[in-house]
Coordinates of C-alpha atoms in Angstrom, one line a residue:
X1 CA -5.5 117.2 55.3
X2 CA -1.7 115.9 56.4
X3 CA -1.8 113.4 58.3
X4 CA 1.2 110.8 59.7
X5 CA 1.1 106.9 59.4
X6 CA 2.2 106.3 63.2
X7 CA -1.1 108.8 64.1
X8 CA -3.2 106.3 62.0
X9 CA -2.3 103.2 63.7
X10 CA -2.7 104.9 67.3
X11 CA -5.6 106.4 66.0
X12 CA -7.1 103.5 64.5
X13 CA -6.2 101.1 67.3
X14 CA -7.5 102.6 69.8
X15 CA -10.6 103.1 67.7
X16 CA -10.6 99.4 67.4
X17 CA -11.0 100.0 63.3
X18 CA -10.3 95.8 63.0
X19 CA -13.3 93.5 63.9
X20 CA -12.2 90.5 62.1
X21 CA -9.5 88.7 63.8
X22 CA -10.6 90.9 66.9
X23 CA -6.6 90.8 68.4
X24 CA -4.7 93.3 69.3
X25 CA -1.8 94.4 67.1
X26 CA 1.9 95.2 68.6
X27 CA 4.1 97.5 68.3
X28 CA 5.6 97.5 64.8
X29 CA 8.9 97.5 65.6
X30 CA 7.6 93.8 67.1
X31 CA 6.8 93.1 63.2
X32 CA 10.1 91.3 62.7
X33 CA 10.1 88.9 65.6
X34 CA 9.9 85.7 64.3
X35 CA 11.9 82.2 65.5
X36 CA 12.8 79.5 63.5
X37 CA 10.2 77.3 65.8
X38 CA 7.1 79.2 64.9
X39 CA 5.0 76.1 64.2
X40 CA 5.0 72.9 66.2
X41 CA 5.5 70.1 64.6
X42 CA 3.0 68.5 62.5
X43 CA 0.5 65.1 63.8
X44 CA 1.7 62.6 61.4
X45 CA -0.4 60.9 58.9
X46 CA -0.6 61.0 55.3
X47 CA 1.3 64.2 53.8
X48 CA -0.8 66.5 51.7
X49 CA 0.3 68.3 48.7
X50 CA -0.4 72.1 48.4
X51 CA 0.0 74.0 45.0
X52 CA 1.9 77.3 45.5
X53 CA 2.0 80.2 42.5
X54 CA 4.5 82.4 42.8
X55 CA 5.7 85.1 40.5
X56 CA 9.4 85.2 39.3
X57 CA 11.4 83.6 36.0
X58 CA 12.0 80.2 36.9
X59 CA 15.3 79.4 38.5
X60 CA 17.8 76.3 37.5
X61 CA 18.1 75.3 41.2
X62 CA 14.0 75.7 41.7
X63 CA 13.7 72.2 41.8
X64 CA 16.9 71.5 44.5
X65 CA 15.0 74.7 46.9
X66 CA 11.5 73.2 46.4
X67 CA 12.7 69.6 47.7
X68 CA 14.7 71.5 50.8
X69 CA 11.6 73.3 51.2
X70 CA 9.5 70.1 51.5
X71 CA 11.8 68.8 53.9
X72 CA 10.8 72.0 56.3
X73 CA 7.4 71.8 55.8
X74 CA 6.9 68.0 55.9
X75 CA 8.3 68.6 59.5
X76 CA 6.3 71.2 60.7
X77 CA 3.2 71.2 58.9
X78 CA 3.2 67.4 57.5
X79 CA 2.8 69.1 54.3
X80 CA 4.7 69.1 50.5
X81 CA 4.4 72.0 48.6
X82 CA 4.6 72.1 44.7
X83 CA 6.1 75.2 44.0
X84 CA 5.3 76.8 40.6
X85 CA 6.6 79.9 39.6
X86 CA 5.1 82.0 36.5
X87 CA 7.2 85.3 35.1
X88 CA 6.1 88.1 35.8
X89 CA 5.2 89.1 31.9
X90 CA 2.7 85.9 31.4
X91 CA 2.1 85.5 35.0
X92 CA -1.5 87.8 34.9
X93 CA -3.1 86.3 32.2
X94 CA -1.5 82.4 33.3
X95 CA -3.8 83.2 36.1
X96 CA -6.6 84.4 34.8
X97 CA -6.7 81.4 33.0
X98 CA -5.9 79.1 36.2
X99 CA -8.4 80.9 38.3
X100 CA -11.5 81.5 35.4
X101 CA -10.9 77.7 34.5
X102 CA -11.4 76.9 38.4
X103 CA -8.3 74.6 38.2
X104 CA -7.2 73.0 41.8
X105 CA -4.7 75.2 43.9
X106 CA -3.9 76.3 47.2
X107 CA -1.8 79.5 47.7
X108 CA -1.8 82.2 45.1
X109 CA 0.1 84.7 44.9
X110 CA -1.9 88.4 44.3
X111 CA -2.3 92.3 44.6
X112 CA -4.1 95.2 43.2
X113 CA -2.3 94.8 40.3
X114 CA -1.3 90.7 40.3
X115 CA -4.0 88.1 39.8
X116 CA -6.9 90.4 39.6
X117 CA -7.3 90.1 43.4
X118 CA -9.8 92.5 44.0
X119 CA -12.0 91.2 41.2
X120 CA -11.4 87.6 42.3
X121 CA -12.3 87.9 45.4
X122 CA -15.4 89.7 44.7
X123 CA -16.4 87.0 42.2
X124 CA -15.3 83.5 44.6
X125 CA -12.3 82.5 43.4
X126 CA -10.1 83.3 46.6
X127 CA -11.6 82.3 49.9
X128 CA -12.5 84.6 52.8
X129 CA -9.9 84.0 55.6
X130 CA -10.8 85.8 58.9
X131 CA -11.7 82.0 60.5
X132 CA -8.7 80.6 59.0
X133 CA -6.3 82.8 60.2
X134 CA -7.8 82.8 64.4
X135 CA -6.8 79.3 63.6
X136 CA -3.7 78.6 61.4
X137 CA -1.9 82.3 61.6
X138 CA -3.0 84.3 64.5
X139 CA 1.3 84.9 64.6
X140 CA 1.2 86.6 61.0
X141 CA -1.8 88.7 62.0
X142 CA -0.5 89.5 65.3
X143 CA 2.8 90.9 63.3
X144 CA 1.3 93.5 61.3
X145 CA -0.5 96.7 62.7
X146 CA -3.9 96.1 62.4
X147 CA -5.0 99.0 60.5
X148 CA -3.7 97.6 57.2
X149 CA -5.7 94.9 57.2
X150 CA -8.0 97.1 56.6
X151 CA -6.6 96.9 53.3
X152 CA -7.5 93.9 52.3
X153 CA -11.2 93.5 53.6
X154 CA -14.0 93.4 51.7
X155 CA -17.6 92.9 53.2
X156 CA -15.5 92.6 56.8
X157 CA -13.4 89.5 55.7
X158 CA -9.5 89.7 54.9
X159 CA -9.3 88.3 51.6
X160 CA -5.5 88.6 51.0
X161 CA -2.4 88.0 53.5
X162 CA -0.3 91.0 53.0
X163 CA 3.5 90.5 52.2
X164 CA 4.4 92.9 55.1
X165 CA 7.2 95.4 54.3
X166 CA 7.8 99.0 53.1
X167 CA 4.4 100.7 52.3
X168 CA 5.1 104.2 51.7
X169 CA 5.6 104.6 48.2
X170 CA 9.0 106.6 47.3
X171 CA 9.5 106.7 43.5
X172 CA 12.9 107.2 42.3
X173 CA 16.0 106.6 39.5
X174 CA 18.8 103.8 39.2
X175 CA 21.6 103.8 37.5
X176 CA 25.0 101.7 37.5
X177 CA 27.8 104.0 39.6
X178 CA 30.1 103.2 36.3
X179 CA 27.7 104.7 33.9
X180 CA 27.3 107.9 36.0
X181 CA 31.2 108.3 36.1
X182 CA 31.4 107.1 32.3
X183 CA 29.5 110.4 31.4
X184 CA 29.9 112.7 33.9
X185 CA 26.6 113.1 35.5
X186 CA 25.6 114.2 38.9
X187 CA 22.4 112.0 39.7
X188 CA 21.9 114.6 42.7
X189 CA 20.1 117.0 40.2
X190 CA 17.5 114.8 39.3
X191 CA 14.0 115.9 40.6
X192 CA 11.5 114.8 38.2
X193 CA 11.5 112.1 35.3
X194 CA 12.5 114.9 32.3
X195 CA 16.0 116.0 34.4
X196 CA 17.2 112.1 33.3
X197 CA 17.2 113.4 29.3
X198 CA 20.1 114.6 29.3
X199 CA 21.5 111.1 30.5
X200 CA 19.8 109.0 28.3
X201 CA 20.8 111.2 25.4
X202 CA 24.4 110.4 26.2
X203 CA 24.3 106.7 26.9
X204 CA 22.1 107.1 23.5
X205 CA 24.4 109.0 21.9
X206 CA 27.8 106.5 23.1
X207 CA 26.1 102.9 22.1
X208 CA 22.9 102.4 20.4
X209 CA 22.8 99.0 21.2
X210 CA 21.6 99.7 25.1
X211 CA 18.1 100.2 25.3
X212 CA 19.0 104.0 27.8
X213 CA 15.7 103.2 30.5
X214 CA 13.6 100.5 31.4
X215 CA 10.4 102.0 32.6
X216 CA 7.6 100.2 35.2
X217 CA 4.3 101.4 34.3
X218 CA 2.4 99.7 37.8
X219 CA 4.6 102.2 40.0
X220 CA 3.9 105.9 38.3
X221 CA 0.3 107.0 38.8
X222 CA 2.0 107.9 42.4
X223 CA 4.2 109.7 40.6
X224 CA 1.8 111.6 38.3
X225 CA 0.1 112.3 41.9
X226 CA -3.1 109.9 41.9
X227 CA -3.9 106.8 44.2
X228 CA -5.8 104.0 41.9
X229 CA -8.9 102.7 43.9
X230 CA -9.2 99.0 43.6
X231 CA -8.0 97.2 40.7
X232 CA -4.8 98.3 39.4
X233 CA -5.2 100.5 35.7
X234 CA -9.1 100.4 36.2
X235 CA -11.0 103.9 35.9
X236 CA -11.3 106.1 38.9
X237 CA -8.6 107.3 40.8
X238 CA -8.8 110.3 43.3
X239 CA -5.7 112.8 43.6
X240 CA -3.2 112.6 46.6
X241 CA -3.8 115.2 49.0
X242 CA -7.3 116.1 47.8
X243 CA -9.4 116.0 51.0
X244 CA -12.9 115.6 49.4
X245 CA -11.6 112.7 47.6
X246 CA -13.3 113.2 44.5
X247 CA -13.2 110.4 42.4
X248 CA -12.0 111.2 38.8
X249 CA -10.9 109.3 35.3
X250 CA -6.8 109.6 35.7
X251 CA -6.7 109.0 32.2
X252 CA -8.4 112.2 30.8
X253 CA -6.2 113.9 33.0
X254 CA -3.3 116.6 32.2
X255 CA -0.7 115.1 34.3
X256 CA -1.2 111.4 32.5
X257 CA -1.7 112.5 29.0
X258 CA 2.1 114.4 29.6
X259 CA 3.4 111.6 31.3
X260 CA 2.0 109.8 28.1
X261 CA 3.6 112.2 25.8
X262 CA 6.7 112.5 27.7
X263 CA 6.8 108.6 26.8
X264 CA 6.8 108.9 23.2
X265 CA 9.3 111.2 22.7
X266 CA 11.7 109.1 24.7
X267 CA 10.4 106.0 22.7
X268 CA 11.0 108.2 19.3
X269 CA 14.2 109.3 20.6
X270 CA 15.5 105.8 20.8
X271 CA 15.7 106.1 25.0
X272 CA 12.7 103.0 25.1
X273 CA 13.3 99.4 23.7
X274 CA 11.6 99.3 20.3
X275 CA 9.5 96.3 21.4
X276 CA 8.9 97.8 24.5
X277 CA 5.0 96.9 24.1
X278 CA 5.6 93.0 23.9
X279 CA 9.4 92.4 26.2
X280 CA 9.1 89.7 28.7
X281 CA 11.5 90.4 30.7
X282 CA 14.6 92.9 31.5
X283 CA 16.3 90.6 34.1
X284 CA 18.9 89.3 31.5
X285 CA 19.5 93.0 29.7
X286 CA 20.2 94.2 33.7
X287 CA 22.9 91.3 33.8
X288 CA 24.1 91.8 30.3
X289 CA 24.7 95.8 31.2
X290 CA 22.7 96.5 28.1
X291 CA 19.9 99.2 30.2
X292 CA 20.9 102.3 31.4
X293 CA 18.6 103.4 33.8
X294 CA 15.9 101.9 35.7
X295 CA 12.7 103.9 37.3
X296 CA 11.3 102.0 40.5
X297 CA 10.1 102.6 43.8
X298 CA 13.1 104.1 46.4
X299 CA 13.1 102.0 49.8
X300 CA 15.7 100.6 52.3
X301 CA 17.3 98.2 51.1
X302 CA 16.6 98.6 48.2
X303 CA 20.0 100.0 46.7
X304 CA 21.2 96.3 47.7
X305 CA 18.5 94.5 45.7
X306 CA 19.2 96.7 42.7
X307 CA 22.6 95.8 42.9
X308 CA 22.3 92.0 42.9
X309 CA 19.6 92.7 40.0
X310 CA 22.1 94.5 37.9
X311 CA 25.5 92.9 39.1
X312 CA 27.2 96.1 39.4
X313 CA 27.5 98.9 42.5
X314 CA 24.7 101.3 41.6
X315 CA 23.3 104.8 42.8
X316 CA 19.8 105.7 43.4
X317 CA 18.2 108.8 43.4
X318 CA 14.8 109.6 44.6
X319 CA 11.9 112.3 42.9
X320 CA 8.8 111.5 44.8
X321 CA 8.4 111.4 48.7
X322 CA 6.9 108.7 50.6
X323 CA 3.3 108.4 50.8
X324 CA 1.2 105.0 51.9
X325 CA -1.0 105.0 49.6
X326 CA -4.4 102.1 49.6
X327 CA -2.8 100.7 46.9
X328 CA 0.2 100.0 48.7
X329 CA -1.5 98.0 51.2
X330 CA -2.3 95.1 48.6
X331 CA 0.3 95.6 46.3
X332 CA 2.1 92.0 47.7
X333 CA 0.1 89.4 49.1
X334 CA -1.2 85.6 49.1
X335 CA -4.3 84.4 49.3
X336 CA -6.1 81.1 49.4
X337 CA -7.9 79.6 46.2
X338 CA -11.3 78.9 46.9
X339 CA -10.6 75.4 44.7
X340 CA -8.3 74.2 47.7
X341 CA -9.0 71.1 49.2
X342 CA -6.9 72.0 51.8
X343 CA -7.6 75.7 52.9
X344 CA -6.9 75.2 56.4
X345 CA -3.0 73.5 55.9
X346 CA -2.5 76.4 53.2
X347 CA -3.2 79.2 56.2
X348 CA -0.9 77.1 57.9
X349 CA 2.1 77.4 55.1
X350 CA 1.4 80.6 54.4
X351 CA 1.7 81.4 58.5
X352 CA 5.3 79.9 58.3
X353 CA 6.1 82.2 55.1
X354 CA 5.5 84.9 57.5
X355 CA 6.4 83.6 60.9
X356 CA 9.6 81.2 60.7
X357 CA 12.6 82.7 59.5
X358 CA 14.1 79.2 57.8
X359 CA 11.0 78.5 55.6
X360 CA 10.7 82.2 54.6
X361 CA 14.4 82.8 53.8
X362 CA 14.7 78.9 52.0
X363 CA 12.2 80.4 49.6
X364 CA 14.0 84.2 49.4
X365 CA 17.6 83.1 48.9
X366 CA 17.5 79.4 48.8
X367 CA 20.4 76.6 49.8
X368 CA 22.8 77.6 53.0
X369 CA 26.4 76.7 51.3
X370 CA 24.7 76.1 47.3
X371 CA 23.1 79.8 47.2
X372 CA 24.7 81.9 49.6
X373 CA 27.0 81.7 52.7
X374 CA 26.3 82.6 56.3
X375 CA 28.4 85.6 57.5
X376 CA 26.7 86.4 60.4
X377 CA 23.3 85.6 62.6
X378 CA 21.0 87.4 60.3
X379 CA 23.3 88.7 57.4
X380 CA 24.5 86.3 54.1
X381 CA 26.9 86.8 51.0
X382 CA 25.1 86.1 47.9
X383 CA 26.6 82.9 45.4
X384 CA 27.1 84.8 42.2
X385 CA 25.7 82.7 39.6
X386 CA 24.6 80.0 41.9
X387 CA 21.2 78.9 40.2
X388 CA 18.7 80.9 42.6
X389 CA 18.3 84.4 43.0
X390 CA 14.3 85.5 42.7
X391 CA 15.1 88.7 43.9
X392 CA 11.5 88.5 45.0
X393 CA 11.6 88.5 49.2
X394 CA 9.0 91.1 49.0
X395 CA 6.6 89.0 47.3
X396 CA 7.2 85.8 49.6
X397 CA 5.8 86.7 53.2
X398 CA 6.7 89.3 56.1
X399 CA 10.1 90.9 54.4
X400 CA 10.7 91.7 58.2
X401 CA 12.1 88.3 58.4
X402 CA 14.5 88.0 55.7
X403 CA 18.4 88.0 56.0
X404 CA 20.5 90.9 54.9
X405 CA 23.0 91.2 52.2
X406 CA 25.9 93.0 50.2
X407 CA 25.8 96.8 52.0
X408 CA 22.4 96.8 53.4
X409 CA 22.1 98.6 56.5
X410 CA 22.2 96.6 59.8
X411 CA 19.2 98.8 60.3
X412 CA 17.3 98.1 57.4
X413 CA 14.0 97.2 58.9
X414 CA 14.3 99.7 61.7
X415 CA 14.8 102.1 58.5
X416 CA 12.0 100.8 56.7
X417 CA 9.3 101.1 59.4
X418 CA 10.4 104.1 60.4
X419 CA 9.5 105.5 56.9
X420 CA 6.1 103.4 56.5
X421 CA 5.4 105.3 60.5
X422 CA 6.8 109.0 59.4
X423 CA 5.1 109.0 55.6
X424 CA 2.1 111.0 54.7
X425 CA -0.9 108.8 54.8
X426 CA -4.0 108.9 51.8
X427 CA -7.3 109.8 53.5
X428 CA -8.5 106.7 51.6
X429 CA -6.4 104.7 53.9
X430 CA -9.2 102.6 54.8
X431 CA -11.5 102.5 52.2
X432 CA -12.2 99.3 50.1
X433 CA -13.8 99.4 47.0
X434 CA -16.4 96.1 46.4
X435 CA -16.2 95.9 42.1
X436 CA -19.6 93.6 42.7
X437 CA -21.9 96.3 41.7
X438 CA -20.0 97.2 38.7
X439 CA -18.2 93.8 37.7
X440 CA -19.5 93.5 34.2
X441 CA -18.4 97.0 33.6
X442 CA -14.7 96.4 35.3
X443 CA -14.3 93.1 32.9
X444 CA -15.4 95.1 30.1
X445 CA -13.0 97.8 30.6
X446 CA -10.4 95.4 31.9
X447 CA -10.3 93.6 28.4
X448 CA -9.9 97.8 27.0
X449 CA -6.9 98.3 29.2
X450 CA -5.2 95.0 28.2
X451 CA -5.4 96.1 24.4
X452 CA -4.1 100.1 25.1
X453 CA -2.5 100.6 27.8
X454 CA 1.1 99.3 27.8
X455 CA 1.4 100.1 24.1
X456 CA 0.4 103.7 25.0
X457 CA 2.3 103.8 28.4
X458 CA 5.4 102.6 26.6
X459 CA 5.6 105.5 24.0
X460 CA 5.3 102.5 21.0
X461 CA 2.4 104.4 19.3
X462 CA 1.2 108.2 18.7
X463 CA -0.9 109.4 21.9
X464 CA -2.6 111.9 19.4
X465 CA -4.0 109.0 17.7
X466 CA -4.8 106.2 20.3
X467 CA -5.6 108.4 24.0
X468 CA -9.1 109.3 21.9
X469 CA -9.4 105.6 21.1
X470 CA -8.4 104.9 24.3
X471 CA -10.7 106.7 26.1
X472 CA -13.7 106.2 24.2
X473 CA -13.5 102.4 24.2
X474 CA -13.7 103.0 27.9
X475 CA -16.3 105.0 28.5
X476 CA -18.1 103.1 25.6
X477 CA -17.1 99.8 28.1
X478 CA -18.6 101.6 31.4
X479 CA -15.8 104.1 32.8
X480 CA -18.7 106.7 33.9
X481 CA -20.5 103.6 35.8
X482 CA -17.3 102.4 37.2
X483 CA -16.5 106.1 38.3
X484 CA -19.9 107.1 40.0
X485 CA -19.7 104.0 41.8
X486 CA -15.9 104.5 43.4
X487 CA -17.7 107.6 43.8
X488 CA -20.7 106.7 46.1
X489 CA -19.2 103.8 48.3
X490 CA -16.6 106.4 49.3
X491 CA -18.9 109.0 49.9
X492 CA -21.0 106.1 52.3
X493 CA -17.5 104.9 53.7
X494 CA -16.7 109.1 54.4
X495 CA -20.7 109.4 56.0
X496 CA -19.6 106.2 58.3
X497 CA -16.9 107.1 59.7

């Protein structure tokens, strides 16, 4: 059943699908109106201190856009904010280890696939937020169509503020302009992941020394054609477009097990880094020019961002068509730690991440003058080598809000909800899946995917050998209980509806 994502927020607004903040949505194009006043300012009295984890490789200048920050938020809020920031390589298991350990903090950075957030929030460790955000953020609610919250409910409380931005899921390839020209390929014929062989042969081929694609393994069960329900990597996943949404194990699948194979030859080829299983971080071969192609998602925009990534012009082609996928819902977010002293004045920071344009853009692109320069009311020029670039707007607060750059489009958020309004929409759309039933099981196989999964995913061992081991540690951990669960809430969310 096809159906379009501007349908499903008429549909589901006039339905009145969102009970818990019980206010009415806007239009989406009202999404990115946000002022630079969004939040009085502050009663005085003594500041507090709120603990923030964030996910990007610490920058030199951190330190010089953390004290600016605190200057903004001291203001309006009568808050400081201690601003940590945890790579993305270590940054799941730093906070499994922070969260487990029940260590104090405040605003946490999360998604289905960052900071276990379904699981923690079915086991405590983030706090419900419906109350909070009547309160402290009825602006960031108000500025997303209500429907997605949706998204991030569990029992009928939000547990996640969603990092609002492009949510249909276009998968594509990027590659440096000068690399393209360098070997005479047309990008244009590229329509699945094996048409890129014949590139990656060549840069192979011209110097060994430049690892010939960087792969992201969280982005490709769209592209193998499955949505993952919950928890990113965990078993059961239902196929896009199958209206009976049967749930199924994506890993004894066709499609994956190629994908999977597909991997290894490029690995054995020489196309994947050799230590592709255990690399931190490809930030600094983008930079050095020593990676030939990257596979990502495709969005506007996002051309630009590779570009600053890579320090070169590049070109982008894209082999999977947009879809807004469940998963895509709570991808990005932040959410509150239920060890917060302070719950109520983190709603309130995370409100201004998403409502006033100075804080949110301080935290995406950092010093006016030090970091970038002002070229117009809403557009900057980017300080190369000035000591803070995150590249990370999407995982800060409503992307809506954030200044544009280098060639993007003047149009760029028009663009962008325009796609997340004309892309084909999952009949999951909707559907949350509580792990509480089955959370033994989910750790249990958790702990099976940490040992396998990258290692296979990257090609660095045989599939013949370790999708059997693979598989049978999972289902030995609880797959089939995980599965038949996914199974039956959907089949009570599909009766309910």
């Amino acid at each position: 059943m096809k159906k379009y994502f501007a349908l499903f927020l008429c549909l589901t607004l006039v339905l009145g699908i969102f009970t818990g903040c019980g206010s009415p949505a806007p239009s989406a194009a009202a999404s990115t109106a946000a002022t630079s006043t969004a939040t009085a300012p502050a009663e005085k009295g003594e500041p507090i201190e709120l603990i923030w984890y964030t996910r990007f490789d610490d920058q030199a200048d951190t330190a010089k856009v953390n004290e600016a920050l605190n200057k903004l938020t001291l203001e309006k809020i009568n808050a400081t904010i201690k601003m940590i920031n945890i790579p993305g390589a270590t940054y799941n298991d730093k906070m499994q280890v922070i969260l487990g350990g029940r260590e104090e903090c405040d605003v946490v950075f999360a998604g289905a696939g960052f900071a276990d957030f379904w699981g923690n929030a079915a086991r405590g460790a983030f706090l419900p937020l419906n109350d909070l955000i009547k309160t402290y953020a009825q602006g960031t609610y108000d500025a997303i169509p209500a429907s997605m919250w949706n998204g991030v409910k569990l029992n009928g409380e939000i547990y996640g503020i969603i990092n609002y931005q492009i949510e249909a899921k276009e998968g594509g390839v990027f590659v440096p302009t000068s690399r393209l020209e360098k070997h005479g390929f047309d990008l244009t014929t590229v329509k699945k992941l094996e048409d890129i062989e014949p590139l990656l042969e060549k840069i192979h081929a011209d110097d060994p020394t430049i690892i010939p694609v960087q792969m992201n393994e969280v982005d490709f069960m769209p592209l193998m054609g499955y949505d993952d329900i919950g928890t990113y990597g965990m078993p059961g996943a239902v196929a896009i477009g199958d209206d009976s949404l049967k749930v199924i194990n994506q890993y004894e699948t066709e499609g994956w097990q190629n994908f999977v194979k597909l991997m290894r030859k490029w690995y054995q080829a020489g196309y994947i880094a050799k230590d592709a299983a255990t690399i931190d971080s490809y930030n600094d071969l983008f930079k050095a020019g020593k990676v030939g192609v990257m596979i990502s998602n495709v969005k506007p925009g996002g051309l630009q961002e590779s570009e600053v990534l890579w320090g070169e012009p590049m070109s982008v082609q894209k082999i999977m068509d947009g879809r807004v996928l469940p998963s895509a819902i709570s991808a990005t977010l932040n959410c509150i730690s239920s060890t917060s002293k302070h719950p109520e004045k983190a709603m309130e920071f995370i409100n201004l991440l998403n409502t006033d344009k100075d804080v949110y853009n301080l935290c995406c692109f950092g010093i006016e003058g030090t970091h970038y320069k002002k070229i117009g009311d809403d557009r900057i020029e980017l300080v190369e080598n000035s000591g803070y670039q995150p590249n990370k707007a999407w995982a800060m607060g409503n992307q809506f809000n954030a200044y544009k750059y280098g060639t993007q489009s003047d149009a760029v958020w028009d663009e962008t909800i325009a796609l997340n309004e004309g892309a084909q929409v999952s009949d999951l759309l909707g559907f949350v899946f509580d792990p509480e039933p089955v959370k033994s099981q989910v750790a249990q196989c958790q702990s099976v995917w940490d040992q396998y999964f990258r290692a296979i995913v990257r090609g660095t061992v045989d599939p013949d050998q370790y999708i059997p081991e693979f598989l049978t540690k999972l289902e030995a951990s609880g797959a089939k209980e995980i599965i038949a669960e996914k199974q039956a809430q959907i089949d009570a969310w599909k009766a309910s509806k």
